[in-house]
Amino acid sequence: MSSPIGIGIIGTGSIVNNYIKCISELEEANLVALYTKSSDRVKSAEKQFGVPVFSNVDEFLAQNNLDLVCICNESGRHGEAIKAAAQAGKHILSEKPLEVTTDKVDEVIKVCNENGVKLGCVLQNRCSADYVLLETAVKDGKLGKLLMGNAHINWYRSEEYYSGSDWRGTLQYDGGAAFMNQGIHTIDLLINLMGEVGSVYGKVQTRVHRIEGEDVGSAILNFNGGAIGNITAGTALYPGYPERLEIYGEKGSVLMEAGKIVEWNVPDTTAPNITSKDGDGSGAADPTAIGHQNHKTVLADMLMAIQEDRSPMVGADEARKAVAVINAIYDSSKKEKLVQL
Ligand SMILES: NC(=O)c1ccc[n+]([C@@H]2O[C@H](COP(=O)([O-])OP(=O)(O)OC[C@H]3O[C@@H](n4cnc5c(N)ncnc54)[C@H](O)[C@@H]3O)[C@@H](O)[C@H]2O)c1
């Protein structure tokens, strides 16, 4: 086996615990250091994570054997972190969204290309076993011509979830709320199956939480292939229901709930055993309820991509798509008209 790949993490918040578990379970991964923007967090973070923690980004990036930087800070700060890592010649695996606007996503793609480093994005639900079954069926044409694809992320977050954070629900650092933070995973799965989106009509509202972003919203999508789509998303929809993905084709349909197939009606295929699947769970009501297995698959793929000098499973161009659709939905809601992508 070649020597382990040294990993540094930018951010010391709740999602970092997932990475710590993944790294400890992957032989080819070695945690080197972390970076936090708050100097008063350094000591407690070193105690928590057991490796050196820096509040100076240059010192963090200068650590020996640092090959890959995982971006786990606030969404609207991903860009500055990605740029710093890319300019230091490090490969990058960023949490979703890559950035909160398409202009900012394009900037990070450019800087990574200029510096010859790989940029992967964590949209980990793409590698759940059930989703892969559905993806294969759709891509093999088993559902026939696609007619309609729906994503429903009708979740709930408490007021404390937002009031206890200086970035969640803000336009600058979260890019919005229910669509950009929570809904993006299922929206990404939907677009990946249904193809390019031509136009959207969206309506988003802030009804319950004291935040800038939306806590309830709905959108109609027109896919370039002719199919239509519906998205509903929220973080005010008590008590929070498992997210659903529905794909309807001319020949058959498949429904998923909380990452698992709950209906498989596809002629000439064997229905998967839909009662015995382990999954990563749903963050419908509790953001900490997600497991780490899909994150581990994404990280393992990124390590292989570095070793084999190939593209990661979800690269930047793929990750850009959901950010573009979500921003078009926001734009449509503001203008009260159909927006072309
Ligand atoms: N892929 C997923 O399913 C998933 C799940 C959760 C979060 N995320 C993404 O990960 C990123 C970070 O989210 P998070 O939930 O970890 O946010 P978080 O609020 O827990 O942490 C974000 C940042 O806040 C600061 N912070 C957190 N706790 C701190 C403390 N005790 N003292 C000082 N500073 C502190 C740190 O700078 C940290 O990097 C976001 O981009 C989010 O979209 C992805």
Short mmCIF file of C-alpha atoms and ligand atoms in Angstrom, two decimals:
data_model
loop_
_atom_site.label_atom_id
_atom_site.label_comp_id
_atom_site.label_asym_id
_atom_site.label_seq_id
_atom_site.Cartn_x
_atom_site.Cartn_y
_atom_site.Cartn_z
CA MET A 1 0.00 0.00 0.00
CA SER A 2 1.26 3.50 -0.75
CA SER A 3 1.71 5.84 2.24
CA PRO A 4 -1.47 7.34 3.74
CA ILE A 5 -2.76 10.63 2.39
CA GLY A 6 -2.41 13.49 4.88
CA ILE A 7 -5.66 15.32 5.50
CA GLY A 8 -6.27 18.75 6.96
CA ILE A 9 -9.71 20.09 7.83
CA ILE A 10 -10.87 23.70 7.64
CA GLY A 11 -13.62 24.23 10.21
CA THR A 12 -14.21 22.72 13.60
CA GLY A 13 -18.01 22.53 13.70
CA SER A 14 -20.48 19.67 13.94
CA ILE A 15 -19.86 18.00 10.55
CA VAL A 16 -16.16 17.58 11.37
CA ASN A 17 -17.07 14.70 13.71
CA ASN A 18 -18.19 12.74 10.64
CA TYR A 19 -14.79 13.26 9.01
CA ILE A 20 -12.94 12.22 12.16
CA LYS A 21 -14.87 8.92 12.16
CA CYS A 22 -14.28 8.37 8.43
CA ILE A 23 -10.55 9.12 8.66
CA SER A 24 -10.13 6.79 11.64
CA GLU A 25 -11.78 3.97 9.64
CA LEU A 26 -9.79 4.49 6.42
CA GLU A 27 -6.26 3.05 6.46
CA GLU A 28 -5.18 5.24 3.60
CA ALA A 29 -6.16 8.45 5.46
CA ASN A 30 -4.17 10.30 8.11
CA LEU A 31 -5.46 13.39 9.93
CA VAL A 32 -2.67 15.98 10.09
CA ALA A 33 -4.19 19.26 11.36
CA LEU A 34 -7.27 21.47 11.56
CA TYR A 35 -7.89 25.16 10.99
CA THR A 36 -10.39 27.34 12.83
CA LYS A 37 -10.96 31.02 12.18
CA SER A 38 -11.34 31.75 15.93
CA SER A 39 -8.06 31.84 17.87
CA ASP A 40 -9.95 31.28 21.13
CA ARG A 41 -11.21 27.93 19.75
CA VAL A 42 -7.68 26.53 19.15
CA LYS A 43 -7.08 24.97 22.58
CA SER A 44 -10.51 23.36 22.97
CA ALA A 45 -10.39 22.06 19.40
CA GLU A 46 -6.93 20.52 19.94
CA LYS A 47 -8.31 18.76 23.00
CA GLN A 48 -11.39 17.64 21.07
CA PHE A 49 -9.64 16.38 17.91
CA GLY A 50 -6.19 15.37 19.22
CA VAL A 51 -4.13 17.00 16.44
CA PRO A 52 -2.60 20.50 16.02
CA VAL A 53 -5.18 23.21 15.35
CA PHE A 54 -4.24 26.55 13.77
CA SER A 55 -6.00 29.87 13.47
CA ASN A 56 -3.49 31.08 10.90
CA VAL A 57 -4.34 29.56 7.55
CA ASP A 58 -0.78 29.78 6.16
CA GLU A 59 0.64 27.91 9.15
CA PHE A 60 -2.09 25.27 8.75
CA LEU A 61 -1.38 24.86 5.03
CA ALA A 62 2.37 24.68 5.64
CA GLN A 63 2.08 21.47 7.67
CA ASN A 64 4.19 18.58 6.43
CA ASN A 65 2.47 15.74 4.59
CA LEU A 66 -0.73 17.69 3.97
CA ASP A 67 -2.12 16.48 0.63
CA LEU A 68 -5.87 16.97 0.90
CA VAL A 69 -7.86 19.74 2.56
CA CYS A 70 -11.47 19.06 3.57
CA ILE A 71 -13.61 22.20 3.65
CA CYS A 72 -16.07 22.06 6.55
CA ASN A 73 -16.57 25.69 7.50
CA GLU A 74 -19.63 27.86 6.88
CA SER A 75 -20.99 27.46 3.32
CA GLY A 76 -20.40 31.09 2.30
CA ARG A 77 -16.78 30.84 3.44
CA HIS A 78 -16.03 27.72 1.37
CA GLY A 79 -14.71 29.86 -1.49
CA GLU A 80 -12.02 31.66 0.51
CA ALA A 81 -10.93 28.35 2.08
CA ILE A 82 -10.83 26.53 -1.28
CA LYS A 83 -8.81 29.34 -2.85
CA ALA A 84 -6.23 29.33 -0.04
CA ALA A 85 -5.85 25.54 -0.23
CA ALA A 86 -5.65 25.51 -4.04
CA GLN A 87 -3.01 28.25 -4.07
CA ALA A 88 -0.98 26.14 -1.63
CA GLY A 89 -1.20 23.25 -4.13
CA LYS A 90 -3.50 21.03 -2.04
CA HIS A 91 -6.28 18.84 -3.38
CA ILE A 92 -9.70 19.75 -1.99
CA LEU A 93 -12.86 17.98 -0.90
CA SER A 94 -15.52 20.54 -0.01
CA GLU A 95 -18.74 20.18 1.87
CA LYS A 96 -21.87 21.11 -0.05
CA PRO A 97 -22.58 23.63 -1.43
CA LEU A 98 -19.24 24.36 -3.10
CA GLU A 99 -20.21 28.01 -2.65
CA VAL A 100 -23.52 29.82 -2.36
CA THR A 101 -23.67 31.51 -5.77
CA THR A 102 -22.71 30.29 -9.24
CA ASP A 103 -20.26 33.20 -9.65
CA LYS A 104 -18.45 32.10 -6.52
CA VAL A 105 -18.53 28.46 -7.63
CA ASP A 106 -17.03 29.49 -10.98
CA GLU A 107 -14.26 31.39 -9.16
CA VAL A 108 -13.24 28.33 -7.15
CA ILE A 109 -13.34 26.07 -10.22
CA LYS A 110 -11.04 28.54 -11.98
CA VAL A 111 -8.55 28.78 -9.14
CA CYS A 112 -8.40 24.98 -8.75
CA ASN A 113 -7.82 24.55 -12.50
CA GLU A 114 -5.12 27.23 -12.50
CA ASN A 115 -3.32 25.48 -9.66
CA GLY A 116 -3.76 21.95 -11.05
CA VAL A 117 -5.52 20.56 -7.95
CA LYS A 118 -8.54 18.29 -7.74
CA LEU A 119 -11.82 19.65 -6.38
CA GLY A 120 -14.50 17.24 -5.19
CA CYS A 121 -17.78 18.02 -3.46
CA VAL A 122 -19.52 16.06 -0.73
CA LEU A 123 -22.99 15.27 -2.03
CA GLN A 124 -22.82 11.97 -0.25
CA ASN A 125 -26.38 10.79 -0.90
CA ARG A 126 -25.33 10.04 -4.47
CA CYS A 127 -23.53 6.97 -3.22
CA SER A 128 -26.28 5.40 -1.12
CA ALA A 129 -26.84 1.85 -2.36
CA ASP A 130 -30.56 2.43 -3.03
CA TYR A 131 -29.93 5.60 -5.03
CA VAL A 132 -27.35 3.81 -7.16
CA LEU A 133 -29.99 1.17 -8.03
CA LEU A 134 -32.40 3.88 -9.11
CA GLU A 135 -29.71 5.78 -11.02
CA THR A 136 -28.71 2.63 -12.91
CA ALA A 137 -32.34 1.86 -13.81
CA VAL A 138 -32.91 5.41 -15.08
CA LYS A 139 -29.64 5.57 -17.02
CA ASP A 140 -30.33 2.13 -18.57
CA GLY A 141 -33.70 3.45 -19.76
CA LYS A 142 -35.71 1.00 -17.64
CA LEU A 143 -38.25 3.67 -16.69
CA GLY A 144 -38.63 4.74 -20.31
CA LYS A 145 -39.11 8.37 -21.21
CA LEU A 146 -39.00 10.44 -18.02
CA LEU A 147 -42.21 12.33 -17.30
CA MET A 148 -41.94 13.84 -13.84
CA GLY A 149 -39.39 14.01 -11.03
CA ASN A 150 -40.15 15.40 -7.57
CA ALA A 151 -38.06 16.22 -4.53
CA HIS A 152 -39.75 16.93 -1.21
CA ILE A 153 -37.59 18.04 1.70
CA ASN A 154 -40.24 19.07 4.18
CA TRP A 155 -38.05 19.30 7.23
CA TYR A 156 -38.07 21.04 10.56
CA ARG A 157 -35.42 23.00 12.41
CA SER A 158 -35.95 24.64 15.78
CA GLU A 159 -35.56 28.36 16.39
CA GLU A 160 -32.45 27.52 18.46
CA TYR A 161 -30.88 25.82 15.43
CA TYR A 162 -30.76 29.25 13.84
CA SER A 163 -30.43 31.54 16.87
CA GLY A 164 -27.46 29.52 18.18
CA SER A 165 -25.52 30.04 14.94
CA ASP A 166 -23.99 33.15 13.42
CA TRP A 167 -24.29 31.85 9.85
CA ARG A 168 -27.24 29.49 9.39
CA GLY A 169 -30.13 31.10 7.56
CA THR A 170 -28.03 34.12 6.53
CA LEU A 171 -27.85 35.04 2.85
CA GLN A 172 -24.12 35.70 2.93
CA TYR A 173 -22.95 32.55 4.68
CA ASP A 174 -25.76 30.00 4.11
CA GLY A 175 -26.82 31.39 0.72
CA GLY A 176 -30.49 31.05 1.78
CA ALA A 177 -31.82 28.34 4.04
CA ALA A 178 -34.13 25.35 3.40
CA PHE A 179 -33.23 24.92 -0.29
CA MET A 180 -29.51 25.77 -0.20
CA ASN A 181 -28.64 24.10 3.09
CA GLN A 182 -31.04 21.17 3.61
CA GLY A 183 -32.76 20.66 0.25
CA ILE A 184 -29.63 20.68 -1.90
CA HIS A 185 -28.90 16.97 -1.41
CA THR A 186 -32.24 15.75 -2.78
CA ILE A 187 -32.31 18.47 -5.43
CA ASP A 188 -28.89 17.25 -6.60
CA LEU A 189 -30.18 13.66 -6.77
CA LEU A 190 -33.20 14.82 -8.75
CA ILE A 191 -31.19 16.79 -11.32
CA ASN A 192 -28.69 13.98 -11.70
CA LEU A 193 -31.53 11.66 -12.75
CA MET A 194 -33.73 14.02 -14.74
CA GLY A 195 -31.04 15.92 -16.65
CA GLU A 196 -30.42 19.59 -17.33
CA VAL A 197 -32.98 22.10 -16.07
CA GLY A 198 -34.12 24.66 -18.66
CA SER A 199 -36.26 26.95 -16.51
CA VAL A 200 -37.83 27.22 -13.07
CA TYR A 201 -40.70 28.94 -11.39
CA GLY A 202 -40.19 29.29 -7.68
CA LYS A 203 -41.78 30.79 -4.62
CA VAL A 204 -39.97 30.93 -1.30
CA GLN A 205 -41.02 32.50 1.96
CA THR A 206 -39.74 33.12 5.47
CA ARG A 207 -42.77 32.36 7.61
CA VAL A 208 -41.67 31.16 11.02
CA HIS A 209 -37.95 31.53 11.74
CA ARG A 210 -36.19 34.82 12.31
CA ILE A 211 -33.77 34.36 9.43
CA GLU A 212 -32.97 36.00 6.09
CA GLY A 213 -33.30 32.78 4.08
CA GLU A 214 -36.48 30.83 3.34
CA ASP A 215 -38.10 28.33 5.69
CA VAL A 216 -40.76 27.19 3.21
CA GLY A 217 -40.83 27.09 -0.56
CA SER A 218 -42.00 25.41 -3.71
CA ALA A 219 -40.77 25.27 -7.30
CA ILE A 220 -41.74 23.90 -10.69
CA LEU A 221 -38.88 22.74 -12.91
CA ASN A 222 -38.87 22.34 -16.69
CA PHE A 223 -36.22 19.83 -17.69
CA ASN A 224 -34.64 20.12 -21.13
CA GLY A 225 -35.67 16.53 -21.86
CA GLY A 226 -39.34 17.55 -21.65
CA ALA A 227 -40.16 16.27 -18.17
CA ILE A 228 -41.47 18.47 -15.38
CA GLY A 229 -40.45 18.52 -11.74
CA ASN A 230 -41.74 19.73 -8.42
CA ILE A 231 -39.74 20.66 -5.38
CA THR A 232 -41.05 21.51 -1.94
CA ALA A 233 -38.66 22.30 0.88
CA GLY A 234 -38.86 23.77 4.33
CA THR A 235 -37.35 23.97 7.77
CA ALA A 236 -40.57 25.19 9.41
CA LEU A 237 -42.63 22.10 8.60
CA TYR A 238 -43.13 20.54 12.01
CA PRO A 239 -42.17 17.87 12.96
CA GLY A 240 -40.10 17.31 9.78
CA TYR A 241 -40.85 14.43 7.40
CA PRO A 242 -38.35 12.09 5.72
CA GLU A 243 -37.25 13.55 2.42
CA ARG A 244 -38.79 12.00 -0.69
CA LEU A 245 -37.54 11.56 -4.22
CA GLU A 246 -40.09 10.46 -6.84
CA ILE A 247 -39.18 9.51 -10.40
CA TYR A 248 -41.95 8.76 -12.88
CA GLY A 249 -41.24 7.42 -16.37
CA GLU A 250 -43.43 6.21 -19.20
CA LYS A 251 -42.74 2.59 -18.25
CA GLY A 252 -42.40 2.72 -14.48
CA SER A 253 -41.75 4.66 -11.33
CA VAL A 254 -39.59 4.55 -8.22
CA LEU A 255 -40.12 6.37 -4.93
CA MET A 256 -37.45 6.88 -2.28
CA GLU A 257 -37.88 8.06 1.27
CA ALA A 258 -35.05 8.96 3.67
CA GLY A 259 -32.54 7.54 1.20
CA LYS A 260 -34.31 4.21 0.79
CA ILE A 261 -36.43 2.83 -2.02
CA VAL A 262 -40.00 2.48 -0.76
CA GLU A 263 -41.71 1.76 -4.10
CA TRP A 264 -40.12 0.05 -7.11
CA ASN A 265 -42.52 -0.38 -9.99
CA VAL A 266 -40.23 -1.02 -12.93
CA PRO A 267 -41.27 -3.71 -15.41
CA ASP A 268 -38.71 -6.38 -16.38
CA THR A 269 -36.54 -5.75 -13.34
CA THR A 270 -36.26 -7.53 -10.04
CA ALA A 271 -37.49 -5.32 -7.24
CA PRO A 272 -34.66 -4.75 -4.76
CA ASN A 273 -35.20 -6.02 -1.25
CA ILE A 274 -36.61 -2.80 0.11
CA THR A 275 -37.14 -3.93 3.68
CA SER A 276 -33.60 -4.75 4.76
CA LYS A 277 -31.45 -1.83 3.75
CA ASP A 278 -29.20 0.10 6.09
CA GLY A 279 -28.89 3.74 5.21
CA ASP A 280 -27.41 6.94 6.58
CA GLY A 281 -30.78 8.05 8.03
CA SER A 282 -32.57 11.35 7.53
CA GLY A 283 -31.89 14.79 8.95
CA ALA A 284 -35.64 15.52 8.78
CA ALA A 285 -35.83 16.82 12.33
CA ASP A 286 -32.30 16.49 13.69
CA PRO A 287 -29.23 17.61 11.74
CA THR A 288 -26.97 15.31 13.75
CA ALA A 289 -29.03 12.23 12.84
CA ILE A 290 -27.14 11.53 9.60
CA GLY A 291 -24.67 8.64 9.60
CA HIS A 292 -21.13 8.69 8.23
CA GLN A 293 -21.08 5.73 5.81
CA ASN A 294 -21.83 7.78 2.70
CA HIS A 295 -19.28 10.42 3.75
CA LYS A 296 -16.77 7.59 4.09
CA THR A 297 -17.48 6.40 0.55
CA VAL A 298 -16.97 9.94 -0.78
CA LEU A 299 -13.73 10.42 1.15
CA ALA A 300 -12.41 7.00 0.10
CA ASP A 301 -13.19 7.87 -3.53
CA MET A 302 -11.34 11.20 -3.19
CA LEU A 303 -8.27 9.42 -1.82
CA MET A 304 -8.37 6.98 -4.75
CA ALA A 305 -8.85 9.87 -7.19
CA ILE A 306 -5.62 11.43 -5.85
CA GLN A 307 -3.73 8.13 -5.97
CA GLU A 308 -4.96 7.25 -9.46
CA ASP A 309 -4.84 10.82 -10.75
CA ARG A 310 -8.47 10.79 -11.89
CA SER A 311 -11.53 12.94 -11.28
CA PRO A 312 -13.47 12.54 -8.02
CA MET A 313 -16.95 10.96 -7.95
CA VAL A 314 -18.72 14.34 -7.77
CA GLY A 315 -16.58 17.03 -9.33
CA ALA A 316 -17.11 20.77 -9.34
CA ASP A 317 -19.12 20.96 -12.56
CA GLU A 318 -21.62 18.45 -11.20
CA ALA A 319 -21.80 20.20 -7.82
CA ARG A 320 -22.47 23.53 -9.55
CA LYS A 321 -25.76 22.31 -11.04
CA ALA A 322 -27.87 22.29 -7.86
CA VAL A 323 -26.44 25.66 -6.79
CA ALA A 324 -27.53 27.09 -10.15
CA VAL A 325 -31.05 25.64 -9.90
CA ILE A 326 -31.54 26.82 -6.32
CA ASN A 327 -30.38 30.34 -7.10
CA ALA A 328 -32.70 30.39 -10.13
CA ILE A 329 -35.59 29.43 -7.81
CA TYR A 330 -34.68 32.31 -5.47
CA ASP A 331 -34.42 34.66 -8.43
CA SER A 332 -37.79 33.52 -9.80
CA SER A 333 -39.43 34.05 -6.43
CA LYS A 334 -38.04 37.58 -6.20
CA LYS A 335 -39.09 38.50 -9.74
CA GLU A 336 -42.35 36.52 -9.63
CA LYS A 337 -41.64 35.08 -13.06
CA LEU A 338 -40.18 32.07 -14.85
CA VAL A 339 -36.37 32.11 -14.86
CA GLN A 340 -34.28 30.45 -17.59
CA LEU A 341 -31.06 28.79 -16.59
N1 LIG B 1 -23.00 16.80 3.76
C1 LIG B 1 -23.84 16.95 4.77
O1 LIG B 1 -24.79 16.17 4.93
C2 LIG B 1 -23.65 18.08 5.72
C3 LIG B 1 -24.21 18.04 7.01
C4 LIG B 1 -23.98 19.12 7.87
C5 LIG B 1 -23.24 20.21 7.43
N2 LIG B 1 -22.74 20.24 6.17
C6 LIG B 1 -21.97 21.39 5.68
O2 LIG B 1 -20.81 21.56 6.48
C7 LIG B 1 -20.51 22.93 6.66
C8 LIG B 1 -20.39 23.21 8.15
O3 LIG B 1 -21.61 22.88 8.79
P1 LIG B 1 -21.68 22.54 10.36
O4 LIG B 1 -23.01 21.96 10.59
O5 LIG B 1 -20.47 21.78 10.77
O6 LIG B 1 -21.64 24.01 10.95
P2 LIG B 1 -21.20 24.51 12.40
O7 LIG B 1 -21.94 25.77 12.66
O8 LIG B 1 -21.28 23.42 13.41
O9 LIG B 1 -19.69 24.88 12.14
C9 LIG B 1 -19.36 25.86 11.17
C10 LIG B 1 -18.20 26.71 11.62
O10 LIG B 1 -18.60 27.41 12.81
C11 LIG B 1 -17.51 27.57 13.66
N3 LIG B 1 -17.73 26.86 14.94
C12 LIG B 1 -18.52 25.80 15.17
N4 LIG B 1 -18.50 25.44 16.47
C13 LIG B 1 -17.67 26.34 17.04
C14 LIG B 1 -17.24 26.53 18.38
N5 LIG B 1 -17.62 25.73 19.37
N6 LIG B 1 -16.41 27.58 18.63
C15 LIG B 1 -16.02 28.41 17.62
N7 LIG B 1 -16.38 28.27 16.34
C16 LIG B 1 -17.19 27.27 16.08
C17 LIG B 1 -16.33 26.96 13.00
O11 LIG B 1 -15.65 27.98 12.30
C18 LIG B 1 -16.96 25.99 12.06
O12 LIG B 1 -16.11 25.71 11.01
C19 LIG B 1 -21.61 23.71 5.95
O13 LIG B 1 -21.16 24.09 4.68
C20 LIG B 1 -22.75 22.70 5.79
O14 LIG B 1 -23.53 22.93 4.63
C21 LIG B 1 -22.92 19.19 5.33
#
